[in-house]
């Protein structure tokens, strides 16, 4: 079994050290995902930048959470579902939204459900949506900008979900209380 290194300031490649410092400043810790990604300074830098860009998109906290957790659950990411549960709670996302995403049950309003449906279609169909699917998303009150912002969010999640699958990144102690297992 390949063992991935959880880097810290002592073991990280030189180019990753300031990136790990950014993580420490942003989160008060170096998340395990970032510690693994530090092996490739380019990946860690790209991930941090895409994360920042997605957070600064036009989506609010509930909508960001819907995109992130929909993808995390769909990709069965053992690390990201608990991490984004904690993040959603810190962003004051309603527990009803958090639980519905984790449990794959109906969201509390049609707009958020349309966002989840669109995100799932984008992931499952590899971006090959038909006109009716795209129009349903727009009819739910979203915009063409939002379409592209979901692509941005998916780009971030590909980096994190796939890294966590490959590295079997241990869930950070801060998020262990939000442990999650996919439905059978």
Coordinates of N, CA, C and O in Angstrom, one line a residue:
X1 N 0.8 -1.2 0.0 CA 0.0 0.0 0.0 C 0.9 1.2 0.0 O 1.8 1.3 0.8
X2 N 0.6 2.2 -0.9 CA 1.3 3.4 -0.9 C 0.9 4.3 0.2 O -0.3 4.5 0.5
X3 N 1.9 4.8 0.9 CA 1.6 5.7 2.1 C 2.0 7.1 1.6 O 3.1 7.4 1.3
X4 N 1.0 8.0 1.7 CA 1.3 9.4 1.4 C 1.7 10.2 2.6 O 1.2 9.9 3.7
X5 N 2.6 11.1 2.5 CA 3.2 11.9 3.6 C 2.2 13.0 4.0 O 1.7 13.7 3.1
X6 N 2.0 13.1 5.3 CA 1.3 14.3 5.8 C 2.4 15.3 6.2 O 3.0 15.2 7.2
X7 N 2.6 16.2 5.3 CA 3.7 17.2 5.5 C 3.4 18.2 6.5 O 2.3 18.6 6.7
X8 N 4.5 18.7 7.1 CA 4.5 19.8 8.0 C 5.6 20.7 7.5 O 6.2 20.5 6.5
X9 N 5.8 21.8 8.3 CA 6.8 22.8 7.9 C 8.2 22.1 7.7 O 9.0 22.6 6.9
X10 N 8.5 21.1 8.5 CA 9.8 20.5 8.5 C 10.0 19.6 7.3 O 11.1 19.5 6.7
X11 N 9.0 18.9 6.8 CA 9.1 17.9 5.8 C 8.6 18.4 4.4 O 9.0 17.8 3.4
X12 N 7.9 19.5 4.3 CA 7.3 20.0 3.1 C 8.4 20.5 2.1 O 9.4 21.1 2.6
X13 N 8.1 20.3 0.8 CA 9.0 20.9 -0.1 C 9.0 22.5 0.1 O 8.0 23.0 0.6
X14 N 10.1 23.1 -0.2 CA 10.3 24.5 0.1 C 9.1 25.4 -0.4 O 8.6 26.3 0.3
X15 N 8.7 25.1 -1.6 CA 7.6 25.9 -2.3 C 6.3 25.7 -1.6 O 5.4 26.5 -1.7
X16 N 6.1 24.6 -0.8 CA 4.9 24.4 -0.1 C 4.8 25.1 1.3 O 3.7 25.3 1.8
X17 N 5.9 25.4 1.8 CA 6.0 26.0 3.2 C 5.1 27.2 3.3 O 4.3 27.3 4.3
X18 N 5.2 28.2 2.4 CA 4.3 29.4 2.6 C 2.9 29.0 2.4 O 2.0 29.6 3.0
X19 N 2.6 28.0 1.6 CA 1.2 27.6 1.4 C 0.6 26.9 2.7 O -0.5 27.1 3.0
X20 N 1.5 26.1 3.3 CA 1.0 25.5 4.6 C 0.8 26.6 5.7 O -0.1 26.5 6.5
X21 N 1.6 27.7 5.6 CA 1.5 28.8 6.5 C 0.1 29.5 6.2 O -0.6 29.9 7.2
X22 N -0.2 29.6 5.0 CA -1.5 30.2 4.6 C -2.7 29.3 5.2 O -3.7 29.9 5.7
X23 N -2.5 28.0 5.1 CA -3.5 27.1 5.7 C -3.7 27.3 7.2 O -4.8 27.4 7.7
X24 N -2.5 27.4 7.9 CA -2.5 27.6 9.3 C -3.2 28.9 9.7 O -4.0 28.9 10.6
X25 N -2.9 29.9 8.9 CA -3.6 31.2 9.2 C -5.1 31.2 9.0 O -5.8 31.7 9.7
X26 N -5.5 30.5 7.9 CA -6.9 30.5 7.5 C -7.7 29.6 8.4 O -8.9 29.9 8.7
X27 N -7.1 28.5 8.9 CA -7.9 27.5 9.6 C -7.5 27.2 11.0 O -8.1 26.4 11.7
X28 N -6.4 27.8 11.4 CA -5.9 27.6 12.8 C -5.2 26.3 12.9 O -4.8 25.8 14.0
X29 N -5.0 25.6 11.8 CA -4.4 24.3 11.7 C -4.0 24.0 10.3 O -4.5 24.7 9.4
X30 N -3.3 23.0 10.0 CA -3.0 22.6 8.7 C -3.9 21.3 8.4 O -3.6 20.3 9.0
X31 N -5.0 21.5 7.7 CA -5.8 20.3 7.4 C -5.0 19.2 6.8 O -4.1 19.5 6.0
X32 N -5.4 18.0 7.1 CA -4.7 16.8 6.5 C -4.7 16.9 5.0 O -3.7 16.5 4.4
X33 N -5.7 17.3 4.4 CA -5.8 17.4 2.9 C -4.6 18.3 2.5 O -3.9 17.9 1.5
X34 N -4.4 19.4 3.1 CA -3.4 20.4 2.7 C -2.0 19.7 3.0 O -1.1 20.0 2.2
X35 N -1.9 19.0 4.1 CA -0.6 18.3 4.4 C -0.2 17.3 3.3 O 0.9 17.2 3.0
X36 N -1.2 16.6 2.8 CA -1.0 15.7 1.7 C -0.6 16.4 0.4 O 0.3 16.1 -0.3
X37 N -1.5 17.4 0.1 CA -1.3 18.2 -1.2 C 0.1 18.9 -1.2 O 0.6 19.2 -2.3
X38 N 0.7 19.1 0.0 CA 2.0 19.8 0.0 C 3.1 19.1 -0.7 O 4.0 19.7 -1.1
X39 N 2.9 17.8 -0.9 CA 3.9 17.1 -1.7 C 4.0 17.7 -3.1 O 5.1 17.7 -3.7
X40 N 2.9 18.2 -3.6 CA 2.9 19.0 -4.9 C 2.6 20.4 -4.7 O 1.4 20.7 -4.5
X41 N 3.5 21.3 -4.5 CA 3.2 22.7 -4.3 C 2.2 23.3 -5.3 O 1.4 24.1 -4.9
X42 N 2.3 22.8 -6.5 CA 1.4 23.3 -7.6 C 0.0 22.9 -7.3 O -1.0 23.7 -7.4
X43 N -0.3 21.7 -6.8 CA -1.6 21.2 -6.5 C -2.1 22.0 -5.3 O -3.3 22.5 -5.3
X44 N -1.3 22.1 -4.3 CA -1.8 22.9 -3.1 C -2.1 24.3 -3.4 O -3.1 24.8 -3.0
X45 N -1.3 25.0 -4.2 CA -1.5 26.3 -4.6 C -2.8 26.5 -5.4 O -3.6 27.4 -5.2
X46 N -3.0 25.6 -6.4 CA -4.2 25.6 -7.2 C -5.4 25.4 -6.3 O -6.4 26.1 -6.5
X47 N -5.3 24.4 -5.4 CA -6.5 24.1 -4.6 C -6.8 25.3 -3.7 O -8.0 25.7 -3.6
X48 N -5.8 25.9 -3.1 CA -6.1 27.1 -2.2 C -6.7 28.2 -3.1 O -7.7 28.9 -2.6
X49 N -6.2 28.4 -4.2 CA -6.7 29.5 -5.1 C -8.1 29.3 -5.6 O -9.0 30.1 -5.5
X50 N -8.4 28.0 -6.0 CA -9.8 27.7 -6.5 C -10.7 27.8 -5.3 O -11.9 28.2 -5.5
X51 N -10.3 27.3 -4.1 CA -11.2 27.4 -2.9 C -11.6 28.9 -2.7 O -12.7 29.2 -2.5
X52 N -10.6 29.8 -2.7 CA -10.8 31.2 -2.5 C -11.8 31.8 -3.6 O -12.7 32.5 -3.3
X53 N -11.5 31.4 -4.8 CA -12.4 31.9 -5.9 C -13.8 31.4 -5.7 O -14.8 32.2 -5.9
X54 N -14.0 30.1 -5.4 CA -15.3 29.6 -5.3 C -16.0 30.3 -4.1 O -17.2 30.6 -4.2
X55 N -15.3 30.5 -3.0 CA -15.9 31.1 -1.8 C -16.4 32.6 -2.2 O -17.3 33.1 -1.6
X56 N -15.7 33.2 -3.1 CA -16.0 34.6 -3.5 C -16.9 34.6 -4.7 O -17.1 35.7 -5.2
X57 N -17.5 33.5 -5.1 CA -18.4 33.5 -6.2 C -19.7 34.1 -5.7 O -19.8 34.6 -4.6
X58 N -20.7 34.1 -6.5 CA -22.0 34.8 -6.2 C -22.9 33.9 -5.3 O -23.9 34.4 -4.8
X59 N -22.5 32.7 -5.0 CA -23.2 31.8 -4.1 C -23.1 32.2 -2.7 O -22.1 32.6 -2.2
X60 N -24.3 32.1 -2.0 CA -24.2 32.3 -0.5 C -23.8 31.1 0.2 O -23.5 30.0 -0.4
X61 N -23.7 31.1 1.5 CA -23.2 30.0 2.3 C -24.0 28.7 2.1 O -23.4 27.6 2.0
X62 N -25.3 28.8 2.0 CA -26.1 27.6 1.8 C -25.8 27.0 0.4 O -25.7 25.8 0.3
X63 N -25.7 27.9 -0.6 CA -25.5 27.4 -1.9 C -24.1 26.8 -2.1 O -23.9 25.8 -2.7
X64 N -23.1 27.4 -1.5 CA -21.7 26.9 -1.5 C -21.8 25.5 -0.9 O -21.2 24.5 -1.5
X65 N -22.4 25.3 0.2 CA -22.5 24.1 0.9 C -23.2 23.0 0.1 O -22.8 21.9 0.0
X66 N -24.3 23.4 -0.6 CA -25.0 22.5 -1.5 C -24.1 21.9 -2.6 O -24.0 20.7 -2.8
X67 N -23.3 22.8 -3.2 CA -22.4 22.4 -4.3 C -21.3 21.5 -3.7 O -21.1 20.4 -4.2
X68 N -20.6 21.9 -2.7 CA -19.6 21.2 -2.1 C -20.0 19.8 -1.6 O -19.5 18.8 -2.0
X69 N -21.1 19.8 -0.8 CA -21.5 18.5 -0.2 C -22.2 17.6 -1.2 O -22.0 16.3 -1.1
X70 N -22.9 18.1 -2.2 CA -23.4 17.2 -3.2 C -22.3 16.5 -3.9 O -22.4 15.2 -4.1
X71 N -21.2 17.1 -4.2 CA -20.1 16.5 -4.9 C -19.4 15.6 -3.9 O -19.1 14.4 -4.3
X72 N -19.2 16.0 -2.7 CA -18.5 15.2 -1.7 C -19.2 13.8 -1.5 O -18.6 12.8 -1.5
X73 N -20.5 13.9 -1.4 CA -21.4 12.7 -1.1 C -21.4 11.9 -2.4 O -21.2 10.6 -2.3
X74 N -21.6 12.5 -3.5 CA -21.6 11.7 -4.8 C -20.2 11.0 -5.0 O -20.2 9.8 -5.5
X75 N -19.1 11.6 -4.6 CA -17.8 11.0 -4.8 C -17.4 10.2 -3.6 O -16.3 9.6 -3.5
X76 N -18.3 10.1 -2.6 CA -18.1 9.3 -1.4 C -16.8 9.6 -0.7 O -16.0 8.8 -0.4
X77 N -16.5 10.9 -0.5 CA -15.3 11.4 0.1 C -15.4 11.3 1.6 O -16.0 12.1 2.2
X78 N -14.7 10.3 2.2 CA -14.7 10.1 3.6 C -14.1 11.3 4.4 O -14.4 11.4 5.6
X79 N -13.3 12.1 3.8 CA -12.6 13.2 4.4 C -13.5 14.5 4.3 O -13.7 15.2 5.2
X80 N -13.9 14.8 3.0 CA -14.5 16.1 2.7 C -15.9 16.2 3.3 O -16.4 17.3 3.7
X81 N -16.7 15.1 3.4 CA -18.0 15.2 4.0 C -18.0 15.7 5.4 O -18.6 16.7 5.8
X82 N -17.2 15.0 6.3 CA -17.1 15.6 7.7 C -16.5 17.0 7.7 O -16.9 17.8 8.5
X83 N -15.4 17.2 6.9 CA -14.8 18.6 6.9 C -15.8 19.6 6.5 O -15.9 20.7 7.2
X84 N -16.6 19.4 5.5 CA -17.5 20.4 5.0 C -18.7 20.5 5.9 O -19.5 21.5 5.9
X85 N -19.0 19.4 6.7 CA -20.0 19.5 7.7 C -19.6 20.6 8.8 O -20.4 21.5 9.1
X86 N -18.4 20.5 9.2 CA -17.8 21.4 10.2 C -17.8 22.8 9.6 O -18.1 23.8 10.3
X87 N -17.4 22.9 8.3 CA -17.3 24.2 7.7 C -18.7 24.8 7.5 O -18.9 26.0 7.8
X88 N -19.6 24.0 7.1 CA -21.0 24.5 7.0 C -21.6 25.0 8.3 O -22.2 26.1 8.4
X89 N -21.3 24.3 9.4 CA -21.7 24.7 10.7 C -21.1 26.1 11.1 O -21.7 27.0 11.6
X90 N -19.8 26.2 10.8 CA -19.1 27.5 11.1 C -19.6 28.6 10.2 O -19.5 29.8 10.6
X91 N -20.2 28.3 9.1 CA -20.8 29.3 8.2 C -22.3 29.6 8.5 O -23.0 30.3 7.8
X92 N -22.8 28.9 9.6 CA -24.1 29.1 10.1 C -25.2 28.6 9.1 O -26.3 29.1 9.0
X93 N -24.8 27.5 8.3 CA -25.8 26.8 7.5 C -26.7 26.0 8.4 O -26.3 25.4 9.3
X94 N -28.0 26.1 8.1 CA -29.0 25.4 8.8 C -28.7 23.9 8.9 O -28.4 23.3 7.8
X95 N -28.9 23.3 10.0 CA -28.7 21.8 10.2 C -29.6 21.0 9.3 O -29.2 19.9 8.8
X96 N -30.8 21.5 8.9 CA -31.7 20.8 8.0 C -31.0 20.6 6.6 O -31.2 19.6 6.0
X97 N -30.3 21.7 6.2 CA -29.6 21.6 4.9 C -28.4 20.6 5.0 O -28.2 19.7 4.2
X98 N -27.6 20.8 6.1 CA -26.5 19.9 6.3 C -26.9 18.5 6.3 O -26.3 17.6 5.6
X99 N -27.9 18.1 7.1 CA -28.3 16.7 7.3 C -28.9 16.2 6.0 O -28.7 15.0 5.6
X100 N -29.7 17.0 5.3 CA -30.3 16.5 4.0 C -29.2 16.2 3.0 O -29.3 15.2 2.2
X101 N -28.2 17.0 2.9 CA -27.1 16.7 2.0 C -26.3 15.4 2.4 O -26.1 14.6 1.5
X102 N -26.0 15.3 3.6 CA -25.3 14.1 4.1 C -26.1 12.8 3.9 O -25.6 11.8 3.6
X103 N -27.5 12.9 4.2 CA -28.4 11.8 4.1 C -29.0 11.6 2.8 O -29.8 10.6 2.6
X104 N -28.7 12.5 1.8 CA -29.3 12.4 0.5 C -30.8 12.4 0.5 O -31.5 11.6 -0.2
X105 N -31.4 13.2 1.4 CA -32.8 13.4 1.5 C -33.2 14.8 0.9 O -32.3 15.6 0.7
X106 N -34.5 15.1 0.8 CA -34.9 16.3 0.2 C -34.4 17.6 1.0 O -34.5 17.6 2.2
X107 N -34.0 18.6 0.3 CA -33.6 19.8 0.9 C -34.8 20.6 1.2 O -35.9 20.4 0.7
X108 N -34.7 21.6 2.2 CA -35.9 22.3 2.6 C -36.5 23.3 1.7 O -37.6 23.8 2.0
X109 N -35.9 23.6 0.5 CA -36.6 24.4 -0.4 C -36.2 24.0 -1.9 O -35.2 23.4 -2.1
X110 N -37.1 24.3 -2.8 CA -37.0 23.9 -4.2 C -35.8 24.5 -4.9 O -35.2 23.9 -5.7
X111 N -35.4 25.7 -4.5 CA -34.2 26.4 -5.1 C -33.0 25.6 -4.8 O -32.2 25.3 -5.7
X112 N -32.8 25.2 -3.6 CA -31.6 24.5 -3.2 C -31.6 23.1 -3.8 O -30.6 22.5 -4.2
X113 N -32.8 22.5 -3.9 CA -32.9 21.2 -4.5 C -32.6 21.3 -6.0 O -31.9 20.3 -6.5
X114 N -33.0 22.3 -6.6 CA -32.6 22.5 -8.1 C -31.1 22.6 -8.2 O -30.5 22.1 -9.2
X115 N -30.4 23.3 -7.3 CA -29.0 23.4 -7.3 C -28.3 22.0 -7.1 O -27.4 21.7 -7.8
X116 N -28.8 21.3 -6.2 CA -28.3 19.9 -6.0 C -28.5 19.1 -7.2 O -27.6 18.4 -7.7
X117 N -29.7 19.1 -7.8 CA -30.0 18.3 -9.0 C -29.1 18.7 -10.1 O -28.5 17.8 -10.8
X118 N -28.9 20.0 -10.3 CA -28.0 20.5 -11.4 C -26.6 20.0 -11.2 O -25.9 19.5 -12.1
X119 N -26.1 20.1 -9.9 CA -24.7 19.7 -9.6 C -24.6 18.2 -9.9 O -23.6 17.8 -10.4
X120 N -25.5 17.4 -9.4 CA -25.4 16.0 -9.7 C -25.4 15.7 -11.2 O -24.7 14.8 -11.7
X121 N -26.3 16.4 -11.9 CA -26.3 16.1 -13.4 C -25.0 16.5 -14.0 O -24.4 15.7 -14.8
X122 N -24.4 17.6 -13.6 CA -23.1 18.0 -14.1 C -22.0 17.0 -13.8 O -21.3 16.6 -14.7
X123 N -22.0 16.4 -12.6 CA -21.0 15.4 -12.2 C -21.3 14.1 -13.0 O -20.4 13.6 -13.6
X124 N -22.5 13.6 -12.9 CA -22.8 12.3 -13.4 C -22.7 12.2 -14.9 O -22.4 11.2 -15.5
X125 N -23.1 13.4 -15.6 CA -23.1 13.4 -17.0 C -21.9 14.1 -17.6 O -21.8 14.4 -18.8
X126 N -20.9 14.3 -16.8 CA -19.6 14.9 -17.2 C -19.8 16.2 -18.0 O -19.2 16.5 -19.0
X127 N -20.8 17.0 -17.6 CA -21.0 18.3 -18.2 C -21.9 18.3 -19.4 O -22.2 19.3 -20.0
X128 N -22.3 17.1 -19.8 CA -23.2 16.9 -21.0 C -24.6 17.0 -20.7 O -25.4 16.0 -20.7
X129 N -25.1 18.2 -20.3 CA -26.5 18.4 -20.0 C -27.3 18.8 -21.2 O -26.8 19.5 -22.1
X130 N -28.5 18.3 -21.3 CA -29.4 18.8 -22.4 C -30.0 20.1 -22.1 O -29.9 20.6 -21.0
X131 N -30.6 20.7 -23.1 CA -31.2 22.0 -23.0 C -32.3 22.1 -21.9 O -32.3 23.0 -21.1
X132 N -33.1 21.0 -21.7 CA -34.1 21.0 -20.7 C -33.5 21.0 -19.3 O -34.1 21.7 -18.4
X133 N -32.5 20.3 -19.1 CA -31.8 20.2 -17.8 C -31.2 21.6 -17.4 O -31.4 22.1 -16.3
X134 N -30.6 22.2 -18.4 CA -30.0 23.5 -18.2 C -31.1 24.5 -17.9 O -31.0 25.4 -17.0
X135 N -32.1 24.5 -18.7 CA -33.2 25.4 -18.5 C -33.9 25.3 -17.2 O -34.3 26.2 -16.6
X136 N -34.1 24.0 -16.7 CA -34.7 23.8 -15.4 C -33.9 24.5 -14.3 O -34.5 25.1 -13.4
X137 N -32.6 24.5 -14.4 CA -31.7 25.2 -13.4 C -31.9 26.7 -13.5 O -32.1 27.4 -12.5
X138 N -31.9 27.2 -14.7 CA -32.2 28.6 -14.9 C -33.6 29.0 -14.5 O -33.7 30.1 -13.9
X139 N -34.5 28.2 -14.7 CA -35.9 28.5 -14.3 C -36.1 28.5 -12.8 O -37.0 29.1 -12.3
X140 N -35.2 27.9 -12.1 CA -35.2 27.9 -10.6 C -34.6 29.2 -10.0 O -34.5 29.3 -8.8
X141 N -34.2 30.1 -10.9 CA -33.7 31.4 -10.5 C -32.2 31.5 -10.5 O -31.7 32.5 -10.1
X142 N -31.5 30.5 -11.1 CA -30.1 30.6 -11.2 C -29.7 31.3 -12.6 O -30.6 31.5 -13.4
X143 N -28.5 31.6 -12.8 CA -28.0 32.3 -13.9 C -27.0 31.5 -14.7 O -26.5 30.5 -14.2
X144 N -26.6 32.0 -15.9 CA -25.5 31.4 -16.6 C -24.2 31.5 -15.8 O -23.4 30.6 -15.8
X145 N -24.0 32.6 -15.1 CA -22.9 32.7 -14.2 C -22.9 31.6 -13.2 O -21.8 30.9 -12.9
X146 N -24.0 31.3 -12.6 CA -24.1 30.2 -11.6 C -23.7 28.8 -12.2 O -23.1 28.0 -11.5
X147 N -24.1 28.6 -13.5 CA -23.8 27.4 -14.2 C -22.3 27.2 -14.1 O -21.7 26.2 -13.7
X148 N -21.6 28.3 -14.5 CA -20.1 28.2 -14.5 C -19.5 28.2 -13.2 O -18.4 27.6 -13.0
X149 N -20.1 28.8 -12.2 CA -19.6 28.7 -10.8 C -19.7 27.3 -10.2 O -18.9 26.8 -9.5
X150 N -20.7 26.5 -10.7 CA -20.8 25.1 -10.3 C -19.6 24.4 -10.9 O -19.0 23.5 -10.2
X151 N -19.3 24.7 -12.1 CA -18.1 24.1 -12.7 C -16.8 24.4 -11.9 O -16.0 23.5 -11.6
X152 N -16.7 25.6 -11.4 CA -15.6 26.0 -10.6 C -15.6 25.2 -9.3 O -14.5 24.7 -8.9
X153 N -16.7 25.1 -8.6 CA -16.8 24.3 -7.4 C -16.4 22.9 -7.6 O -15.8 22.2 -6.8
X154 N -16.9 22.3 -8.7 CA -16.5 20.9 -9.1 C -15.0 20.8 -9.3 O -14.4 19.8 -8.9
X155 N -14.4 21.8 -9.9 CA -13.0 21.7 -10.1 C -12.3 21.6 -8.8 O -11.3 20.9 -8.6
X156 N -12.7 22.4 -7.8 CA -12.1 22.3 -6.4 C -12.3 20.9 -5.8 O -11.4 20.3 -5.3
X157 N -13.5 20.4 -6.0 CA -13.8 19.1 -5.3 C -13.1 17.9 -6.0 O -12.7 17.0 -5.4
X158 N -12.8 18.0 -7.3 CA -12.0 17.0 -8.0 C -10.7 16.9 -7.3 O -10.2 15.8 -7.0
X159 N -10.0 18.1 -7.1 CA -8.7 18.1 -6.5 C -8.8 17.5 -5.1 O -7.9 16.6 -4.8
X160 N -9.7 17.8 -4.3 CA -9.8 17.3 -2.9 C -10.3 15.9 -2.8 O -9.6 15.1 -2.2
X161 N -11.4 15.6 -3.4 CA -11.9 14.3 -3.3 C -11.0 13.2 -3.9 O -10.7 12.2 -3.2
X162 N -10.4 13.4 -5.0 CA -9.5 12.5 -5.6 C -8.2 12.3 -4.8 O -7.7 11.2 -4.6
X163 N -7.7 13.4 -4.3 CA -6.5 13.4 -3.4 C -6.8 12.5 -2.2 O -6.0 11.6 -1.8
X164 N -7.9 12.8 -1.6 CA -8.3 12.0 -0.4 C -8.5 10.5 -0.6 O -8.2 9.7 0.2
X165 N -9.1 10.2 -1.8 CA -9.3 8.8 -2.1 C -7.9 8.1 -2.3 O -7.7 7.0 -1.8
X166 N -7.0 8.8 -3.0 CA -5.7 8.2 -3.3 C -4.8 8.1 -2.0 O -4.2 7.1 -1.8
X167 N -4.9 9.1 -1.2 CA -4.0 9.2 0.0 C -4.7 8.6 1.3 O -4.0 8.4 2.3
X168 N -6.0 8.3 1.2 CA -6.7 7.9 2.3 C -6.5 8.8 3.5 O -6.1 8.4 4.6
X169 N -6.6 10.1 3.2 CA -6.3 11.1 4.2 C -7.1 10.9 5.5 O -8.3 10.8 5.4
X170 N -6.4 10.9 6.6 CA -7.2 10.7 7.9 C -8.0 12.0 8.2 O -7.6 13.1 7.9
X171 N -9.2 11.8 8.7 CA -10.1 12.9 9.0 C -9.4 13.7 10.2 O -9.0 13.1 11.2
X172 N -9.4 15.0 10.1 CA -8.8 15.8 11.1 C -9.6 15.7 12.4 O -10.9 15.5 12.4
X173 N -8.9 15.7 13.5 CA -9.6 15.6 14.8 C -10.8 16.5 15.0 O -11.8 16.1 15.6
X174 N -10.7 17.7 14.5 CA -11.7 18.7 14.6 C -13.0 18.3 13.9 O -14.1 18.7 14.3
X175 N -12.9 17.3 13.0 CA -14.1 16.9 12.2 C -14.5 15.5 12.4 O -15.5 15.0 11.8
X176 N -13.8 14.8 13.3 CA -14.1 13.4 13.5 C -15.6 13.2 14.1 O -16.2 12.2 13.8
X177 N -16.0 14.2 14.8 CA -17.4 14.1 15.3 C -18.5 14.1 14.2 O -19.6 13.8 14.5
X178 N -18.0 14.5 13.0 CA -19.0 14.6 11.9 C -18.7 13.4 10.9 O -19.1 13.5 9.7
X179 N -18.1 12.3 11.4 CA -17.8 11.2 10.6 C -19.0 10.8 9.7 O -20.2 11.0 10.2
X180 N -18.7 10.3 8.6 CA -19.8 9.9 7.6 C -19.4 8.7 6.8 O -18.2 8.5 6.5
X181 N -20.4 7.9 6.6 CA -20.2 6.7 5.6 C -21.3 6.8 4.6 O -22.4 7.2 4.9
X182 N -20.9 6.5 3.3 CA -21.9 6.5 2.2 C -23.0 5.5 2.4 O -22.8 4.5 3.1
X183 N -24.1 5.8 1.8 CA -25.2 4.8 1.8 C -24.8 3.6 1.0 O -24.0 3.7 0.1
X184 N -25.3 2.5 1.3 CA -24.9 1.2 0.6 C -25.5 1.2 -0.8 O -26.5 1.7 -1.1

